[in-house]
PDB file of C-alpha atoms in Angstrom:
ATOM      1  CA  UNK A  30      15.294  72.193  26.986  1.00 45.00           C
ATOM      2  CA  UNK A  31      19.162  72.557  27.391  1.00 43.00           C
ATOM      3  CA  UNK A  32      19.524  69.198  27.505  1.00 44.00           C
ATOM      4  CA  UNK A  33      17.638  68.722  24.231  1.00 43.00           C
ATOM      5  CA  UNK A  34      19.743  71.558  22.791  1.00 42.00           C
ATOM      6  CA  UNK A  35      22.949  69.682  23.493  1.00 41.00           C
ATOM      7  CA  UNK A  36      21.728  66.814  22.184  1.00 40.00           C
ATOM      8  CA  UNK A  37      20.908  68.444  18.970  1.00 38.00           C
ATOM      9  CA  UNK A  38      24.447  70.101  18.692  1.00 41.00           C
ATOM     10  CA  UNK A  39      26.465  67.318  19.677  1.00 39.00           C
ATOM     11  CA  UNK A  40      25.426  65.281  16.038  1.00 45.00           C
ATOM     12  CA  UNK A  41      25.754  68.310  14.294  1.00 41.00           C
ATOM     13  CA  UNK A  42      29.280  69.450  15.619  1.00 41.00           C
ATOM     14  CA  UNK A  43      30.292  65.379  15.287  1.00 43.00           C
ATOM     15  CA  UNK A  44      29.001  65.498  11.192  1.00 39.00           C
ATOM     16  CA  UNK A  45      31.044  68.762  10.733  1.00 41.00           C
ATOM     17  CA  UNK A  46      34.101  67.149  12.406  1.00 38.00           C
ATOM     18  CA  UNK A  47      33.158  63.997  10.123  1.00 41.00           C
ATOM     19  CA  UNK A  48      33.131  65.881   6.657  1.00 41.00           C
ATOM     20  CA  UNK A  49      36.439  67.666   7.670  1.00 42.00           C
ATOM     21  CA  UNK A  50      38.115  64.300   8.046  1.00 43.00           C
ATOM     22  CA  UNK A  51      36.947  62.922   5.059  1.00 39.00           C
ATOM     23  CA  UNK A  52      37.833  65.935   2.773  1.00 41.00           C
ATOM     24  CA  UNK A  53      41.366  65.861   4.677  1.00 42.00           C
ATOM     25  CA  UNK A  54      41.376  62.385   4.063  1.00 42.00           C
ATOM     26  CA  UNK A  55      40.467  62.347   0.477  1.00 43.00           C
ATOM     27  CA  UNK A  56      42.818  65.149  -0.438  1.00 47.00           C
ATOM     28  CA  UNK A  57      45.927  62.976   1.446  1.00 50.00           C
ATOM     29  CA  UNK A  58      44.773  60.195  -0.503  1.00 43.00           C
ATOM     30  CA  UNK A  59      44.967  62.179  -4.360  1.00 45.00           C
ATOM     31  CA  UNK A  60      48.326  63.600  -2.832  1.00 54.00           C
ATOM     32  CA  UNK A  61      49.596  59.593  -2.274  1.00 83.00           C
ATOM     33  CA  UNK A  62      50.963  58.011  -5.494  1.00 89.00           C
ATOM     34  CA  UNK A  63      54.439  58.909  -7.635  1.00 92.00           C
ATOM     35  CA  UNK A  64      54.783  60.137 -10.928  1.00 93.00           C
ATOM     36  CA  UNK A  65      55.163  58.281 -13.971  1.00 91.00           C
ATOM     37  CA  UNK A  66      59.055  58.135 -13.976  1.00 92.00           C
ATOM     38  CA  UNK A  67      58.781  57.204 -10.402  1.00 93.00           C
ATOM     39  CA  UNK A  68      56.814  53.959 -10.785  1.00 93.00           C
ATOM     40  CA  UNK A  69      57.800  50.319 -10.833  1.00 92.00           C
ATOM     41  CA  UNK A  70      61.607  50.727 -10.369  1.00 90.00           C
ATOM     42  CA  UNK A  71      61.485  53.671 -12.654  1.00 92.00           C
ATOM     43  CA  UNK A  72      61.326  51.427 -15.635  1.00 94.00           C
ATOM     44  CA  UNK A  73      60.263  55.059 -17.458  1.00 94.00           C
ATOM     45  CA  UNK A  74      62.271  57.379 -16.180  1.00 94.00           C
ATOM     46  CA  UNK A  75      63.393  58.204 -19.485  1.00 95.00           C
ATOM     47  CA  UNK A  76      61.382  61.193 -20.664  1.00 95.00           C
ATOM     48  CA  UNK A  77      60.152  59.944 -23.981  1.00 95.00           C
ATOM     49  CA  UNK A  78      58.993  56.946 -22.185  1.00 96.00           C
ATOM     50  CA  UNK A  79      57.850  58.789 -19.306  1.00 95.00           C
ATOM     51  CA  UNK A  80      55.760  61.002 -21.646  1.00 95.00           C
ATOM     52  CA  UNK A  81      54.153  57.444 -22.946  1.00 95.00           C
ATOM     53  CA  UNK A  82      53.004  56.588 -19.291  1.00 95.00           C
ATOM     54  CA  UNK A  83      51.533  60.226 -18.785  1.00 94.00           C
ATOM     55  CA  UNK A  84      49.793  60.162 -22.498  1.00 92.00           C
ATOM     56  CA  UNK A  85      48.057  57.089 -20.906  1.00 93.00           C
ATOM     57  CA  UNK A  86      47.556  57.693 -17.410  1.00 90.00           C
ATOM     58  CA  UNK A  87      46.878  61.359 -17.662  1.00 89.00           C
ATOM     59  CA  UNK A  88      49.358  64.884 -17.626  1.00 89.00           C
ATOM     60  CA  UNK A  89      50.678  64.577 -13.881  1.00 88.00           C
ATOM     61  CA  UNK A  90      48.429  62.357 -12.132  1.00 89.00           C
ATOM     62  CA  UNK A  91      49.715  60.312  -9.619  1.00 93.00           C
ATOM     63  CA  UNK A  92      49.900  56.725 -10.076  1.00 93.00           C
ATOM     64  CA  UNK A  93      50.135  53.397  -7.350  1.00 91.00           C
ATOM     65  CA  UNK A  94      51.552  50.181  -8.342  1.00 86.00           C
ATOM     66  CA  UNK A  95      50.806  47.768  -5.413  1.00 87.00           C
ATOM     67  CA  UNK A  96      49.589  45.162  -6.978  1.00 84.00           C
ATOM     68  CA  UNK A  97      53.196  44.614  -8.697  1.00 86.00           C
ATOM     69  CA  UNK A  98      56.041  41.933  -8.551  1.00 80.00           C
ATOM     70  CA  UNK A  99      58.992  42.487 -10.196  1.00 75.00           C
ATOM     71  CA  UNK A 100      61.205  41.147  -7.514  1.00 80.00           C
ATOM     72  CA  UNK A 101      59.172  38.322  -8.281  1.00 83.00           C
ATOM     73  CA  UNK A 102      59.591  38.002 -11.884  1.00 81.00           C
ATOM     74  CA  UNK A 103      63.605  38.621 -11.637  1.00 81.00           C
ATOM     75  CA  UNK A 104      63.514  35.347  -9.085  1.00 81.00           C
ATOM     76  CA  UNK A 105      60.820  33.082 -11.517  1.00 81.00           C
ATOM     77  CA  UNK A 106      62.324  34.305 -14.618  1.00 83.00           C
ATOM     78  CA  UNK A 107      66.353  33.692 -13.417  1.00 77.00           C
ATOM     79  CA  UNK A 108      64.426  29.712 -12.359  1.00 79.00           C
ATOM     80  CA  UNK A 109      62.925  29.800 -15.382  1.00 75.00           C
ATOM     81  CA  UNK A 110      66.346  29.665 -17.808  1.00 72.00           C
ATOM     82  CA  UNK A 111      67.779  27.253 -15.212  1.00 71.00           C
ATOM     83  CA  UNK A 112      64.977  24.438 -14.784  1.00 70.00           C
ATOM     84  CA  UNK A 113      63.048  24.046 -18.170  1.00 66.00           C
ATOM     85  CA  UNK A 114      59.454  24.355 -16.846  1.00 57.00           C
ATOM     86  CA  UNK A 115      56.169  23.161 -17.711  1.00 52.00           C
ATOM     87  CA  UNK A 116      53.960  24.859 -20.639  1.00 53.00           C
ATOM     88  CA  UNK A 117      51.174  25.853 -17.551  1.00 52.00           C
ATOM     89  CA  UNK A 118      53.700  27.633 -15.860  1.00 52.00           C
ATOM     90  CA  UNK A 119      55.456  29.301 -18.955  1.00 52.00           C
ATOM     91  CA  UNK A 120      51.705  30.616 -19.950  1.00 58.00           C
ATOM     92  CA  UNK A 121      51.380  32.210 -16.528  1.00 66.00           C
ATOM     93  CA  UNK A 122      52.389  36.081 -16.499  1.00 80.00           C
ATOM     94  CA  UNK A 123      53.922  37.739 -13.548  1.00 87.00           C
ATOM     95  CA  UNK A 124      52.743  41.371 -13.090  1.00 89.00           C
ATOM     96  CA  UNK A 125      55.749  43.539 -13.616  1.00 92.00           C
ATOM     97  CA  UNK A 126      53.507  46.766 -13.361  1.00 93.00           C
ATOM     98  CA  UNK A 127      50.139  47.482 -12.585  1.00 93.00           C
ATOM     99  CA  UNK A 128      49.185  50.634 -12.325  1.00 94.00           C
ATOM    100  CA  UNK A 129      46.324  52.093 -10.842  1.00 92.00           C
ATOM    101  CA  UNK A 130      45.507  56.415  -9.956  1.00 92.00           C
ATOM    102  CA  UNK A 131      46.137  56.972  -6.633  1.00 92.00           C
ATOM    103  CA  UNK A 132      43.354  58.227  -4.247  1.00 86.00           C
ATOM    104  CA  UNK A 133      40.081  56.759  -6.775  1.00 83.00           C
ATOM    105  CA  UNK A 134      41.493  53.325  -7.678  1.00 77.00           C
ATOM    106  CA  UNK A 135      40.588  53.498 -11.437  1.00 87.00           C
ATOM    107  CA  UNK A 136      42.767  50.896 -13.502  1.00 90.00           C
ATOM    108  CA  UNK A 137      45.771  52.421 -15.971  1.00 92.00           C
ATOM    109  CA  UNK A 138      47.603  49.728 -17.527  1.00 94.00           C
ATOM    110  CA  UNK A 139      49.301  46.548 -16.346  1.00 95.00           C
ATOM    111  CA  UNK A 140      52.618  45.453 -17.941  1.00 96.00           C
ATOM    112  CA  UNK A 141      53.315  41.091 -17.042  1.00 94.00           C
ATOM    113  CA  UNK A 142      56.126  39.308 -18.230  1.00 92.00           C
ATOM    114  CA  UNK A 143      55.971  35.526 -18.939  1.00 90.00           C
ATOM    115  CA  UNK A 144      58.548  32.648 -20.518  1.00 88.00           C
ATOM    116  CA  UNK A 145      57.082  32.088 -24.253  1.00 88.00           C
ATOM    117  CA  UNK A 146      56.444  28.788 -25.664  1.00 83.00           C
ATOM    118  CA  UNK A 147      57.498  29.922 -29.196  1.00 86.00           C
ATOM    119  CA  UNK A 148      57.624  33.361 -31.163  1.00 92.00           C
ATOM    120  CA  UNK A 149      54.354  33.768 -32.822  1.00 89.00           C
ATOM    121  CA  UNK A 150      54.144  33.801 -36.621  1.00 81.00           C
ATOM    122  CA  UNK A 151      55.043  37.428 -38.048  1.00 63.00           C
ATOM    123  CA  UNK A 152      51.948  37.865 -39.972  1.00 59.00           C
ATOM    124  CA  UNK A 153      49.669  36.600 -37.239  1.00 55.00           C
ATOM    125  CA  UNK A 154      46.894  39.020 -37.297  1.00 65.00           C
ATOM    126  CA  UNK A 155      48.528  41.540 -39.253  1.00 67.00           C
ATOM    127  CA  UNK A 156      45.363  43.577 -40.164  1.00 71.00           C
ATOM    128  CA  UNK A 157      44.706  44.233 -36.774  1.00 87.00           C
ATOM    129  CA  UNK A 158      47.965  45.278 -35.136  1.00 93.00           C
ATOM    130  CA  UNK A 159      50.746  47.256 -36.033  1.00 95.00           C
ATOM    131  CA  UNK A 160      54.648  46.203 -35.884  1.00 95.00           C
ATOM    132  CA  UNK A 161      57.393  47.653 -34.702  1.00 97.00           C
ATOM    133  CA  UNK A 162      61.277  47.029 -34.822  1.00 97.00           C
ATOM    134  CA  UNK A 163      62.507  45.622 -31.628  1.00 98.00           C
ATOM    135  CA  UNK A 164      62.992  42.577 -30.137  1.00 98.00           C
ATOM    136  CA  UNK A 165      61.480  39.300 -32.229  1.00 96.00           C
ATOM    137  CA  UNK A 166      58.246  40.231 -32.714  1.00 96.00           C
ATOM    138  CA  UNK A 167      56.326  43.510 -31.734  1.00 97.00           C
ATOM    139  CA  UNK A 168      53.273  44.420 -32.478  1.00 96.00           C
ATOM    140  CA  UNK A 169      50.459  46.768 -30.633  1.00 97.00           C
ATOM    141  CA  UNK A 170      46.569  47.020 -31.121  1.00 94.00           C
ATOM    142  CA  UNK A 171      44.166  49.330 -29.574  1.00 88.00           C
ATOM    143  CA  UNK A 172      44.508  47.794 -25.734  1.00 92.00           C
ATOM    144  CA  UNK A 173      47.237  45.785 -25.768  1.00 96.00           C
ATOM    145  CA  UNK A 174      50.910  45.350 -26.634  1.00 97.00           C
ATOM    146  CA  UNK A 175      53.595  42.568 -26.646  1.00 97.00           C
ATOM    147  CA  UNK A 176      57.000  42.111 -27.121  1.00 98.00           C
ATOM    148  CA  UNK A 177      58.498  38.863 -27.779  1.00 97.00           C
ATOM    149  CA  UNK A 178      62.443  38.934 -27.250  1.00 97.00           C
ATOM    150  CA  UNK A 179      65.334  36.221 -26.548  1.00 94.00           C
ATOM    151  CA  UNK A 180      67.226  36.425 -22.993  1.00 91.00           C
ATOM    152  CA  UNK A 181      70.988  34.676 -22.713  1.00 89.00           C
ATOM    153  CA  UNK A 182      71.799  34.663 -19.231  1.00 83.00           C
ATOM    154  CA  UNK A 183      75.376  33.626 -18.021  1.00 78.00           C
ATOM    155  CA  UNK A 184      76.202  29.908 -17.939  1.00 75.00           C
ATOM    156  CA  UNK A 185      75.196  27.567 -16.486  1.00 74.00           C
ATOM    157  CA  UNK A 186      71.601  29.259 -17.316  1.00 72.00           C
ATOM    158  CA  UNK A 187      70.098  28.254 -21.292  1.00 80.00           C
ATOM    159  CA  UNK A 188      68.311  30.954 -23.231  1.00 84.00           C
ATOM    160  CA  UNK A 189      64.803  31.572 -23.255  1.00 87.00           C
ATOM    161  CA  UNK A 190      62.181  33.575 -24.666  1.00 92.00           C
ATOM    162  CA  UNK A 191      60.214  36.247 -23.308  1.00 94.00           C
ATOM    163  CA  UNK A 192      57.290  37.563 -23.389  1.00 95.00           C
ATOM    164  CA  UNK A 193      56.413  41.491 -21.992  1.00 96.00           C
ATOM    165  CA  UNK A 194      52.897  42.152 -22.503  1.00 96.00           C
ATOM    166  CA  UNK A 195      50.738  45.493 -22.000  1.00 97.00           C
ATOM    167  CA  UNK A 196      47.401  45.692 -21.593  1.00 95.00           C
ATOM    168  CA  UNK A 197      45.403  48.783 -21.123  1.00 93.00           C
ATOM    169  CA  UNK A 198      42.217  48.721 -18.530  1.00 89.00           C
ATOM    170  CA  UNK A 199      38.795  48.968 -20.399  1.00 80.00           C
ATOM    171  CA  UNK A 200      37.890  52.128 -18.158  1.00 75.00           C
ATOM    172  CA  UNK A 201      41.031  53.803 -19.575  1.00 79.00           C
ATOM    173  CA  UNK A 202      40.076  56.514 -22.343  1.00 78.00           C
ATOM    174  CA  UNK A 203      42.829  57.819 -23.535  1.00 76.00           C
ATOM    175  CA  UNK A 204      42.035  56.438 -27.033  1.00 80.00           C
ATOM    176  CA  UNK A 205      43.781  59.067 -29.394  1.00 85.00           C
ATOM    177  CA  UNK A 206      46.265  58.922 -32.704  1.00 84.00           C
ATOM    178  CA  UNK A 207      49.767  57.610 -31.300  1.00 91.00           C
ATOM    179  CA  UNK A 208      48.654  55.200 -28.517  1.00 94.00           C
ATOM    180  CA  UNK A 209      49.912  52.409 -30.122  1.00 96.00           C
ATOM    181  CA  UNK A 210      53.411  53.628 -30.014  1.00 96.00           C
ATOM    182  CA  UNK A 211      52.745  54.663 -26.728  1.00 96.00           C
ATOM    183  CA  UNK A 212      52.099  51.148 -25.821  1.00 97.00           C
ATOM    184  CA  UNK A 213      54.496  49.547 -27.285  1.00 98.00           C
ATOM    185  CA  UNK A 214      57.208  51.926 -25.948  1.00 98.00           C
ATOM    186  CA  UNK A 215      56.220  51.478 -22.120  1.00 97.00           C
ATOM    187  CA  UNK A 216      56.148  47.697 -22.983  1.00 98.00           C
ATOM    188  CA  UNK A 217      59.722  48.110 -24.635  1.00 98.00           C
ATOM    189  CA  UNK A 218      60.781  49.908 -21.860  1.00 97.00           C
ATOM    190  CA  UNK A 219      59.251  47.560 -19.343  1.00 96.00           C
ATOM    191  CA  UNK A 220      61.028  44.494 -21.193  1.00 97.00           C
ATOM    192  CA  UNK A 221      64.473  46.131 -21.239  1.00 97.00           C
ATOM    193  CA  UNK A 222      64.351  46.970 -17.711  1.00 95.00           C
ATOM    194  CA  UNK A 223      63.903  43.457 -16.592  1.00 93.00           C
ATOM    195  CA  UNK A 224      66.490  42.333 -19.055  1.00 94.00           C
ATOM    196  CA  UNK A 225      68.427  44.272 -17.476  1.00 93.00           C
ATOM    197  CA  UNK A 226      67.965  43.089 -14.019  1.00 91.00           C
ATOM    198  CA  UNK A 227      68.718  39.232 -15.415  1.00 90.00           C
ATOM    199  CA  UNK A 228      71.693  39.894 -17.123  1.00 90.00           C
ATOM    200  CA  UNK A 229      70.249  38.970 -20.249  1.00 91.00           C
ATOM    201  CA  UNK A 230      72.140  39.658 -23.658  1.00 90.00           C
ATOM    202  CA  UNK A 231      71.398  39.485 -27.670  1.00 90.00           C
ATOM    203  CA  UNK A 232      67.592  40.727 -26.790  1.00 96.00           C
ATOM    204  CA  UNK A 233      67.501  42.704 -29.937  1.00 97.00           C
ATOM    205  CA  UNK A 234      65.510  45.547 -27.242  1.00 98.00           C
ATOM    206  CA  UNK A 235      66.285  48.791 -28.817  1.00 97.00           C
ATOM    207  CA  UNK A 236      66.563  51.911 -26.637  1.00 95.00           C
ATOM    208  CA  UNK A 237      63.537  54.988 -26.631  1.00 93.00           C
ATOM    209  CA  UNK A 238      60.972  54.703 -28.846  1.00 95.00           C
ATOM    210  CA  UNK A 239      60.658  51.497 -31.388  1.00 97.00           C
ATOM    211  CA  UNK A 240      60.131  52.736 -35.209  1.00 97.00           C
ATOM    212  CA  UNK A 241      56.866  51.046 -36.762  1.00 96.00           C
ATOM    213  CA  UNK A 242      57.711  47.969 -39.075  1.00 94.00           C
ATOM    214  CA  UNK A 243      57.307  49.198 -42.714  1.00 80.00           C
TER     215      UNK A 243
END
């Protein structure tokens, strides 16, 4: 009968010990993750744009950003305006920042910057997207964002155009009046920070938050 008895107790102590671990475990993984100015070389540290990464991803949740490469994209991108390259590998993006909440995994945003072929027309889908005043062309919709802009690197390097693009996961809700400029000023922010990294100049990026195209 003892023997039975510790038998019996030994499962039930090891499942107690179990669910301990997992809530400990669970709670360390929520606490994992920085905040929004923290994230991807603190390309929002600024607080108007760090407000635009929190109106997405959620008032002081904690985000990850493994899945990123902007070392990456500084190295590609510095090749790029040295070696013209082909149209397959201009098309390609390089994720800059994507951004997931730390401890459940669910998808925020990613942010990818790519060499353009050309500027897309102004009025392309004009109805559907709303402008904004930086760089060449700017425009955001309800998911996504982009930001063409030029990038003149010193000599012996020849300018090129880029392209920072946002787009915002499907399982995302934060659908709500303002999250187009919200877009469009993390993608802003995301494109000057790499401009800044390659030296670029004359990238008509303006600072804060771009003013809507009248």
């Amino acid at each position: 009968m003892r023997t039975t008895a510790h038998r019996i107790v030994l499962p039930v102590a090891a499942l107690a010990l179990a669910a301990t671990g997992c809530t400990k475990g669970t709670g360390d993984a929520a606490a994992k993750g920085h905040a929004a100015a923290e994230v991807c070389g603190g390309f929002a540290k600024e607080p108007r744009v760090a407000s635009a990464l929190e109106a997405i991803g959620g008032k002081g949740v904690r985000l990850t950003s493994d899945r990123s490469e902007p070392d990456r994209i500084v190295s590609e991108l510095r090749k790029a305006a040295r070696t013209p390259q082909s149209g397959k590998a201009r098309r390609a993006g390089i994720p800059f920042c994507t951004l997931e909440v730390a401890g459940d995994e669910k998808n925020v945003l990613d942010v990818t910057l790519r060499e353009a072929l050309a500027v897309p027309a102004g009025d392309t889908s004009k109805d559907l997207v709303t402008a904004y005043a930086t760089g060449r062309l700017a425009t955001s919709s309800d998911l996504f964002a982009s930001i063409y802009f030029t990038c003149r690197m010193p000599a012996p390097a020849h300018a090129i155009v880029l392209d920072a693009e946002l787009e915002r996961a499907d399982e995302n809700e934060a659908d709500h009046p303002g999250i187009r400029d919200e877009q469009i000023t993390l993608a802003n922010a995301a494109a000057r920070h790499v401009a800044a990294e390659l030296g670029c100049e004359d990238t008509g990026l303006v600072a804060g938050v771009p003013e809507k195209v009248k």
